[in-house]
């Protein structure tokens, strides 16, 4: 086979992992990606690791360093990172150049929590699982059914859309 | 950009499109893929076409010919076909060699209807949307978070898993 | 307090308990009422018992006798029975006159399985939990947001609606 | 028939009506009770009115007066009010003594928004629809599968449970 058959998924928190508390607040809970994967009769082996449980806006470079180290320990050439959407593009840029040769890292997340009706969590995770196996080595953002190389994308905060940066 | 930004999705029925009727029967309804896409703030343009509304087991070569003609009219190099799972591998083989150069066709579906709790419809469609944009031209089956080239895969009816054929 | 604070729920199968199997069939699974109750922070104590796991159309008088005996052992004056919809009215008539004085028995179920999007399972169970505590002793059918005394109701198979019998 | 066959439902906002916005905030949206009722093949006629769209904590006596006037215009003896949970008991006390003879008013809501997985919205609304038809005239709170007369209940903010006041 020409593509990797084993995938590492690293959860860092963000909207995708938000759960509604009885207090009326939303808070980062268990990695939603585990619930997404649970719907599959899988044809690949996927390992899920939770390393951070942050709101995207609280993601600092020290956290990104923790994430980079976790990626470095992954035993697979395909890595998916679930991440908050507001700073996803920033983390992708940070990771770019800090990832080992031959490894494809795809960041994804959700505009609505996986626990909310109409969430994009499942379709985004599915997209990222494919991209991590099929795209050339490097760091990417996968949102809105499109794959963007790190450094070429931003989130439009008004609409939630991920759009290509002008070149 | 090196990958297509427009995708055609062709719905043919199958489990993914099954709805529960008040009679107690399950029947093929509207294309579920439209509901999946509705969760996205899309960064690509996707056109959805419903050409057949068949149970997978009722898919005959005459139907596959209808599907092949629809694929030939698609204006995009990325094509996703939603299809019942029992004969998905057969349809992929039929289409192989009947698709224009430069076009990537990815068949997907679901083991549980999109209308049923715990369905794999959203993750599979997400996977296929990526594969149609990223894989080399040709015909593929995308199930269980893995991409199989046409002619290299079968469904294990006992478990529902899609597995590689021995070479 | 003037109403009972403890409720017995007896599951007998039926559409409410149907689950989608990977074979493509629907089959009676675990009592759905447990999942409904799990959404609550309860102010009452509810005991769930599964005594039968039948399609409504397979419910025979021997099964109804099993159900009647289970009701007789309930330690509460409020009893909810989850049941298939096609023969719910028949079972209510059977139970009528076979239930101890002072006990309120409310049969309910769902037109769509609890596992299917848009199911009426949760609203029907909620309705029945109230009716079992509030209605006068006797046997009832609770469907479509209305409480019918046993012997006064039939299901309209064409529409799924529960309608009052002409007097 | 001994009970009312027509029900008025008045939505006032609260957690039950909360929707997730792409900004990451939760806000009161359309009345969730309409989606709950949509699951039914109804055997009664229900009219839904949205009169307020408030967070429970923002409910002031001026708002309660608006609600009381709306209840006074209802043409049915069964009235359900959907309401935020934090001040539901207060509104019930306010309405008590301000409702016409012969009318049963039942306040309900949800600890989790109807749009969130595992919400209690459907079961609570079902419970309230029964209570409004079956309980003696007066004002009530229906939460946690129990009916409380106005003035006899409080919400335990630590657990979310509705509990009887000591007498």
PDB file of N, CA, C and O in Angstrom, chain C residues 43-94:
ATOM      1  N   UNK C  43     -36.530  13.981  40.027  1.00  0.00           N
ATOM      2  CA  UNK C  43     -37.113  14.351  41.323  1.00  0.00           C
ATOM      3  C   UNK C  43     -37.993  13.228  41.866  1.00  0.00           C
ATOM      4  O   UNK C  43     -38.647  13.399  42.896  1.00  0.00           O
ATOM      5  N   UNK C  44     -38.023  12.117  41.164  1.00  0.00           N
ATOM      6  CA  UNK C  44     -38.735  10.916  41.614  1.00  0.00           C
ATOM      7  C   UNK C  44     -37.795   9.732  41.424  1.00  0.00           C
ATOM      8  O   UNK C  44     -36.790   9.821  40.730  1.00  0.00           O
ATOM      9  N   UNK C  45     -38.165   8.619  42.030  1.00  0.00           N
ATOM     10  CA  UNK C  45     -37.396   7.391  41.858  1.00  0.00           C
ATOM     11  C   UNK C  45     -38.137   6.493  40.877  1.00  0.00           C
ATOM     12  O   UNK C  45     -39.329   6.233  41.045  1.00  0.00           O
ATOM     13  N   UNK C  46     -37.434   6.066  39.846  1.00  0.00           N
ATOM     14  CA  UNK C  46     -38.043   5.240  38.805  1.00  0.00           C
ATOM     15  C   UNK C  46     -37.275   3.933  38.715  1.00  0.00           C
ATOM     16  O   UNK C  46     -36.040   3.931  38.679  1.00  0.00           O
ATOM     17  N   UNK C  47     -38.010   2.830  38.673  1.00  0.00           N
ATOM     18  CA  UNK C  47     -37.390   1.512  38.485  1.00  0.00           C
ATOM     19  C   UNK C  47     -37.766   1.003  37.103  1.00  0.00           C
ATOM     20  O   UNK C  47     -38.951   1.034  36.741  1.00  0.00           O
ATOM     21  N   UNK C  48     -36.784   0.589  36.302  1.00  0.00           N
ATOM     22  CA  UNK C  48     -37.047   0.076  34.952  1.00  0.00           C
ATOM     23  C   UNK C  48     -36.861  -1.434  34.942  1.00  0.00           C
ATOM     24  O   UNK C  48     -35.845  -1.944  35.416  1.00  0.00           O
ATOM     25  N   UNK C  49     -37.850  -2.148  34.399  1.00  0.00           N
ATOM     26  CA  UNK C  49     -37.801  -3.602  34.283  1.00  0.00           C
ATOM     27  C   UNK C  49     -38.063  -3.971  32.835  1.00  0.00           C
ATOM     28  O   UNK C  49     -39.028  -3.478  32.238  1.00  0.00           O
ATOM     29  N   UNK C  50     -37.238  -4.824  32.256  1.00  0.00           N
ATOM     30  CA  UNK C  50     -37.504  -5.367  30.920  1.00  0.00           C
ATOM     31  C   UNK C  50     -38.072  -6.762  31.055  1.00  0.00           C
ATOM     32  O   UNK C  50     -37.387  -7.642  31.574  1.00  0.00           O
ATOM     33  N   UNK C  51     -39.330  -6.974  30.634  1.00  0.00           N
ATOM     34  CA  UNK C  51     -39.926  -8.306  30.826  1.00  0.00           C
ATOM     35  C   UNK C  51     -40.142  -9.054  29.518  1.00  0.00           C
ATOM     36  O   UNK C  51     -40.188 -10.276  29.500  1.00  0.00           O
ATOM     37  N   UNK C  52     -40.316  -8.326  28.413  1.00  0.00           N
ATOM     38  CA  UNK C  52     -40.498  -8.941  27.103  1.00  0.00           C
ATOM     39  C   UNK C  52     -39.699  -8.099  26.124  1.00  0.00           C
ATOM     40  O   UNK C  52     -39.344  -6.960  26.421  1.00  0.00           O
ATOM     41  N   UNK C  53     -39.417  -8.620  24.943  1.00  0.00           N
ATOM     42  CA  UNK C  53     -38.698  -7.846  23.925  1.00  0.00           C
ATOM     43  C   UNK C  53     -39.311  -8.203  22.575  1.00  0.00           C
ATOM     44  O   UNK C  53     -38.673  -8.731  21.691  1.00  0.00           O
ATOM     45  N   UNK C  54     -40.588  -7.883  22.464  1.00  0.00           N
ATOM     46  CA  UNK C  54     -41.397  -8.350  21.331  1.00  0.00           C
ATOM     47  C   UNK C  54     -41.735  -7.233  20.364  1.00  0.00           C
ATOM     48  O   UNK C  54     -41.933  -6.090  20.756  1.00  0.00           O
ATOM     49  N   UNK C  55     -41.840  -7.614  19.097  1.00  0.00           N
ATOM     50  CA  UNK C  55     -42.551  -6.819  18.128  1.00  0.00           C
ATOM     51  C   UNK C  55     -44.006  -6.784  18.570  1.00  0.00           C
ATOM     52  O   UNK C  55     -44.554  -7.809  19.001  1.00  0.00           O
ATOM     53  N   UNK C  56     -44.624  -5.636  18.451  1.00  0.00           N
ATOM     54  CA  UNK C  56     -46.008  -5.493  18.874  1.00  0.00           C
ATOM     55  C   UNK C  56     -46.913  -6.549  18.231  1.00  0.00           C
ATOM     56  O   UNK C  56     -47.790  -7.114  18.869  1.00  0.00           O
ATOM     57  N   UNK C  57     -46.659  -6.850  16.959  1.00  0.00           N
ATOM     58  CA  UNK C  57     -47.550  -7.787  16.246  1.00  0.00           C
ATOM     59  C   UNK C  57     -47.416  -9.219  16.747  1.00  0.00           C
ATOM     60  O   UNK C  57     -48.256 -10.065  16.473  1.00  0.00           O
ATOM     61  N   UNK C  58     -46.327  -9.503  17.471  1.00  0.00           N
ATOM     62  CA  UNK C  58     -46.121 -10.851  18.010  1.00  0.00           C
ATOM     63  C   UNK C  58     -46.641 -10.981  19.438  1.00  0.00           C
ATOM     64  O   UNK C  58     -46.479 -12.031  20.061  1.00  0.00           O
ATOM     65  N   UNK C  59     -47.242  -9.916  19.972  1.00  0.00           N
ATOM     66  CA  UNK C  59     -47.724  -9.933  21.359  1.00  0.00           C
ATOM     67  C   UNK C  59     -48.996 -10.792  21.437  1.00  0.00           C
ATOM     68  O   UNK C  59     -50.024 -10.459  20.848  1.00  0.00           O
ATOM     69  N   UNK C  60     -48.904 -11.912  22.151  1.00  0.00           N
ATOM     70  CA  UNK C  60     -50.054 -12.817  22.314  1.00  0.00           C
ATOM     71  C   UNK C  60     -50.578 -12.714  23.749  1.00  0.00           C
ATOM     72  O   UNK C  60     -49.931 -12.120  24.609  1.00  0.00           O
ATOM     73  N   UNK C  61     -51.735 -13.315  23.992  1.00  0.00           N
ATOM     74  CA  UNK C  61     -52.316 -13.210  25.332  1.00  0.00           C
ATOM     75  C   UNK C  61     -51.426 -13.851  26.390  1.00  0.00           C
ATOM     76  O   UNK C  61     -51.405 -13.403  27.543  1.00  0.00           O
ATOM     77  N   UNK C  62     -50.659 -14.868  26.001  1.00  0.00           N
ATOM     78  CA  UNK C  62     -49.715 -15.459  26.966  1.00  0.00           C
ATOM     79  C   UNK C  62     -48.675 -14.418  27.400  1.00  0.00           C
ATOM     80  O   UNK C  62     -48.276 -14.375  28.577  1.00  0.00           O
ATOM     81  N   UNK C  63     -48.259 -13.574  26.463  1.00  0.00           N
ATOM     82  CA  UNK C  63     -47.314 -12.505  26.805  1.00  0.00           C
ATOM     83  C   UNK C  63     -47.990 -11.460  27.688  1.00  0.00           C
ATOM     84  O   UNK C  63     -47.388 -10.934  28.623  1.00  0.00           O
ATOM     85  N   UNK C  64     -49.232 -11.166  27.353  1.00  0.00           N
ATOM     86  CA  UNK C  64     -49.967 -10.175  28.163  1.00  0.00           C
ATOM     87  C   UNK C  64     -50.144 -10.672  29.599  1.00  0.00           C
ATOM     88  O   UNK C  64     -50.140  -9.880  30.542  1.00  0.00           O
ATOM     89  N   UNK C  65     -50.267 -11.985  29.751  1.00  0.00           N
ATOM     90  CA  UNK C  65     -50.384 -12.556  31.091  1.00  0.00           C
ATOM     91  C   UNK C  65     -49.079 -12.361  31.865  1.00  0.00           C
ATOM     92  O   UNK C  65     -49.100 -12.027  33.055  1.00  0.00           O
ATOM     93  N   UNK C  66     -47.954 -12.536  31.167  1.00  0.00           N
ATOM     94  CA  UNK C  66     -46.651 -12.265  31.797  1.00  0.00           C
ATOM     95  C   UNK C  66     -46.570 -10.808  32.252  1.00  0.00           C
ATOM     96  O   UNK C  66     -46.140 -10.504  33.375  1.00  0.00           O
ATOM     97  N   UNK C  67     -47.034  -9.924  31.388  1.00  0.00           N
ATOM     98  CA  UNK C  67     -47.018  -8.493  31.718  1.00  0.00           C
ATOM     99  C   UNK C  67     -47.923  -8.192  32.913  1.00  0.00           C
ATOM    100  O   UNK C  67     -47.540  -7.451  33.833  1.00  0.00           O
ATOM    101  N   UNK C  68     -49.109  -8.780  32.904  1.00  0.00           N
ATOM    102  CA  UNK C  68     -50.051  -8.538  34.011  1.00  0.00           C
ATOM    103  C   UNK C  68     -49.456  -8.996  35.339  1.00  0.00           C
ATOM    104  O   UNK C  68     -49.617  -8.333  36.369  1.00  0.00           O
ATOM    105  N   UNK C  69     -48.758 -10.137  35.311  1.00  0.00           N
ATOM    106  CA  UNK C  69     -48.134 -10.626  36.547  1.00  0.00           C
ATOM    107  C   UNK C  69     -47.036  -9.681  37.010  1.00  0.00           C
ATOM    108  O   UNK C  69     -46.874  -9.439  38.204  1.00  0.00           O
ATOM    109  N   UNK C  70     -46.272  -9.120  36.038  1.00  0.00           N
ATOM    110  CA  UNK C  70     -45.209  -8.177  36.403  1.00  0.00           C
ATOM    111  C   UNK C  70     -45.807  -6.918  37.032  1.00  0.00           C
ATOM    112  O   UNK C  70     -45.281  -6.391  38.020  1.00  0.00           O
ATOM    113  N   UNK C  71     -46.911  -6.446  36.455  1.00  0.00           N
ATOM    114  CA  UNK C  71     -47.581  -5.265  37.029  1.00  0.00           C
ATOM    115  C   UNK C  71     -48.038  -5.562  38.454  1.00  0.00           C
ATOM    116  O   UNK C  71     -47.915  -4.716  39.354  1.00  0.00           O
ATOM    117  N   UNK C  72     -48.524  -6.786  38.679  1.00  0.00           N
ATOM    118  CA  UNK C  72     -49.024  -7.150  40.011  1.00  0.00           C
ATOM    119  C   UNK C  72     -47.918  -7.123  41.058  1.00  0.00           C
ATOM    120  O   UNK C  72     -48.188  -6.920  42.249  1.00  0.00           O
ATOM    121  N   UNK C  73     -46.673  -7.327  40.607  1.00  0.00           N
ATOM    122  CA  UNK C  73     -45.567  -7.325  41.579  1.00  0.00           C
ATOM    123  C   UNK C  73     -44.976  -5.937  41.801  1.00  0.00           C
ATOM    124  O   UNK C  73     -44.120  -5.778  42.675  1.00  0.00           O
ATOM    125  N   UNK C  74     -45.398  -4.955  40.977  1.00  0.00           N
ATOM    126  CA  UNK C  74     -44.861  -3.598  41.145  1.00  0.00           C
ATOM    127  C   UNK C  74     -45.247  -3.073  42.524  1.00  0.00           C
ATOM    128  O   UNK C  74     -46.364  -3.274  42.985  1.00  0.00           O
ATOM    129  N   UNK C  75     -44.314  -2.408  43.174  1.00  0.00           N
ATOM    130  CA  UNK C  75     -44.565  -1.891  44.525  1.00  0.00           C
ATOM    131  C   UNK C  75     -45.077  -0.452  44.483  1.00  0.00           C
ATOM    132  O   UNK C  75     -45.135   0.204  45.517  1.00  0.00           O
ATOM    133  N   UNK C  76     -45.411   0.048  43.308  1.00  0.00           N
ATOM    134  CA  UNK C  76     -45.832   1.440  43.169  1.00  0.00           C
ATOM    135  C   UNK C  76     -47.244   1.504  42.605  1.00  0.00           C
ATOM    136  O   UNK C  76     -47.698   0.592  41.926  1.00  0.00           O
ATOM    137  N   UNK C  77     -47.916   2.608  42.896  1.00  0.00           N
ATOM    138  CA  UNK C  77     -49.260   2.803  42.338  1.00  0.00           C
ATOM    139  C   UNK C  77     -49.203   3.432  40.953  1.00  0.00           C
ATOM    140  O   UNK C  77     -50.225   3.534  40.276  1.00  0.00           O
ATOM    141  N   UNK C  78     -48.019   3.866  40.513  1.00  0.00           N
ATOM    142  CA  UNK C  78     -47.836   4.437  39.172  1.00  0.00           C
ATOM    143  C   UNK C  78     -46.987   3.486  38.346  1.00  0.00           C
ATOM    144  O   UNK C  78     -45.851   3.181  38.726  1.00  0.00           O
ATOM    145  N   UNK C  79     -47.552   3.012  37.225  1.00  0.00           N
ATOM    146  CA  UNK C  79     -46.852   2.053  36.368  1.00  0.00           C
ATOM    147  C   UNK C  79     -46.923   2.540  34.924  1.00  0.00           C
ATOM    148  O   UNK C  79     -48.002   2.864  34.420  1.00  0.00           O
ATOM    149  N   UNK C  80     -45.768   2.604  34.256  1.00  0.00           N
ATOM    150  CA  UNK C  80     -45.705   2.899  32.822  1.00  0.00           C
ATOM    151  C   UNK C  80     -45.264   1.633  32.110  1.00  0.00           C
ATOM    152  O   UNK C  80     -44.343   0.949  32.574  1.00  0.00           O
ATOM    153  N   UNK C  81     -45.928   1.308  31.005  1.00  0.00           N
ATOM    154  CA  UNK C  81     -45.540   0.155  30.186  1.00  0.00           C
ATOM    155  C   UNK C  81     -45.154   0.674  28.803  1.00  0.00           C
ATOM    156  O   UNK C  81     -45.956   1.343  28.148  1.00  0.00           O
ATOM    157  N   UNK C  82     -43.923   0.400  28.361  1.00  0.00           N
ATOM    158  CA  UNK C  82     -43.565   0.736  26.974  1.00  0.00           C
ATOM    159  C   UNK C  82     -43.866  -0.484  26.109  1.00  0.00           C
ATOM    160  O   UNK C  82     -43.553  -1.624  26.463  1.00  0.00           O
ATOM    161  N   UNK C  83     -44.470  -0.225  24.941  1.00  0.00           N
ATOM    162  CA  UNK C  83     -45.143  -1.296  24.183  1.00  0.00           C
ATOM    163  C   UNK C  83     -45.157  -0.882  22.708  1.00  0.00           C
ATOM    164  O   UNK C  83     -45.179   0.301  22.377  1.00  0.00           O
ATOM    165  N   UNK C  84     -45.159  -1.850  21.813  1.00  0.00           N
ATOM    166  CA  UNK C  84     -45.346  -1.556  20.397  1.00  0.00           C
ATOM    167  C   UNK C  84     -46.699  -0.910  20.161  1.00  0.00           C
ATOM    168  O   UNK C  84     -47.640  -1.097  20.936  1.00  0.00           O
ATOM    169  N   UNK C  85     -46.784  -0.116  19.083  1.00  0.00           N
ATOM    170  CA  UNK C  85     -47.992   0.693  18.909  1.00  0.00           C
ATOM    171  C   UNK C  85     -49.141  -0.059  18.241  1.00  0.00           C
ATOM    172  O   UNK C  85     -50.303   0.277  18.468  1.00  0.00           O
ATOM    173  N   UNK C  86     -48.831  -1.074  17.434  1.00  0.00           N
ATOM    174  CA  UNK C  86     -49.904  -1.710  16.654  1.00  0.00           C
ATOM    175  C   UNK C  86     -50.926  -2.422  17.532  1.00  0.00           C
ATOM    176  O   UNK C  86     -52.108  -2.468  17.201  1.00  0.00           O
ATOM    177  N   UNK C  87     -50.474  -3.014  18.642  1.00  0.00           N
ATOM    178  CA  UNK C  87     -51.387  -3.766  19.505  1.00  0.00           C
ATOM    179  C   UNK C  87     -51.487  -3.151  20.900  1.00  0.00           C
ATOM    180  O   UNK C  87     -51.976  -3.798  21.823  1.00  0.00           O
ATOM    181  N   UNK C  88     -51.029  -1.912  21.039  1.00  0.00           N
ATOM    182  CA  UNK C  88     -51.063  -1.261  22.355  1.00  0.00           C
ATOM    183  C   UNK C  88     -52.492  -1.167  22.896  1.00  0.00           C
ATOM    184  O   UNK C  88     -52.735  -1.442  24.090  1.00  0.00           O
ATOM    185  N   UNK C  89     -53.419  -0.815  22.032  1.00  0.00           N
ATOM    186  CA  UNK C  89     -54.814  -0.693  22.472  1.00  0.00           C
ATOM    187  C   UNK C  89     -55.373  -2.048  22.908  1.00  0.00           C
ATOM    188  O   UNK C  89     -56.142  -2.132  23.882  1.00  0.00           O
ATOM    189  N   UNK C  90     -54.953  -3.118  22.229  1.00  0.00           N
ATOM    190  CA  UNK C  90     -55.420  -4.458  22.600  1.00  0.00           C
ATOM    191  C   UNK C  90     -54.884  -4.860  23.971  1.00  0.00           C
ATOM    192  O   UNK C  90     -55.607  -5.430  24.798  1.00  0.00           O
ATOM    193  N   UNK C  91     -53.614  -4.594  24.210  1.00  0.00           N
ATOM    194  CA  UNK C  91     -53.032  -4.946  25.507  1.00  0.00           C
ATOM    195  C   UNK C  91     -53.673  -4.133  26.622  1.00  0.00           C
ATOM    196  O   UNK C  91     -53.913  -4.653  27.720  1.00  0.00           O
ATOM    197  N   UNK C  92     -53.975  -2.865  26.347  1.00  0.00           N
ATOM    198  CA  UNK C  92     -54.652  -2.044  27.365  1.00  0.00           C
ATOM    199  C   UNK C  92     -56.000  -2.652  27.721  1.00  0.00           C
ATOM    200  O   UNK C  92     -56.362  -2.756  28.905  1.00  0.00           O
ATOM    201  N   UNK C  93     -56.744  -3.087  26.703  1.00  0.00           N
ATOM    202  CA  UNK C  93     -58.043  -3.725  26.982  1.00  0.00           C
ATOM    203  C   UNK C  93     -57.867  -5.006  27.794  1.00  0.00           C
ATOM    204  O   UNK C  93     -58.631  -5.295  28.718  1.00  0.00           O
ATOM    205  N   UNK C  94     -56.853  -5.803  27.434  1.00  0.00           N
ATOM    206  CA  UNK C  94     -56.588  -7.047  28.154  1.00  0.00           C
ATOM    207  C   UNK C  94     -56.312  -6.767  29.624  1.00  0.00           C
ATOM    208  O   UNK C  94     -56.826  -7.445  30.519  1.00  0.00           O
TER     209      UNK C  94
END
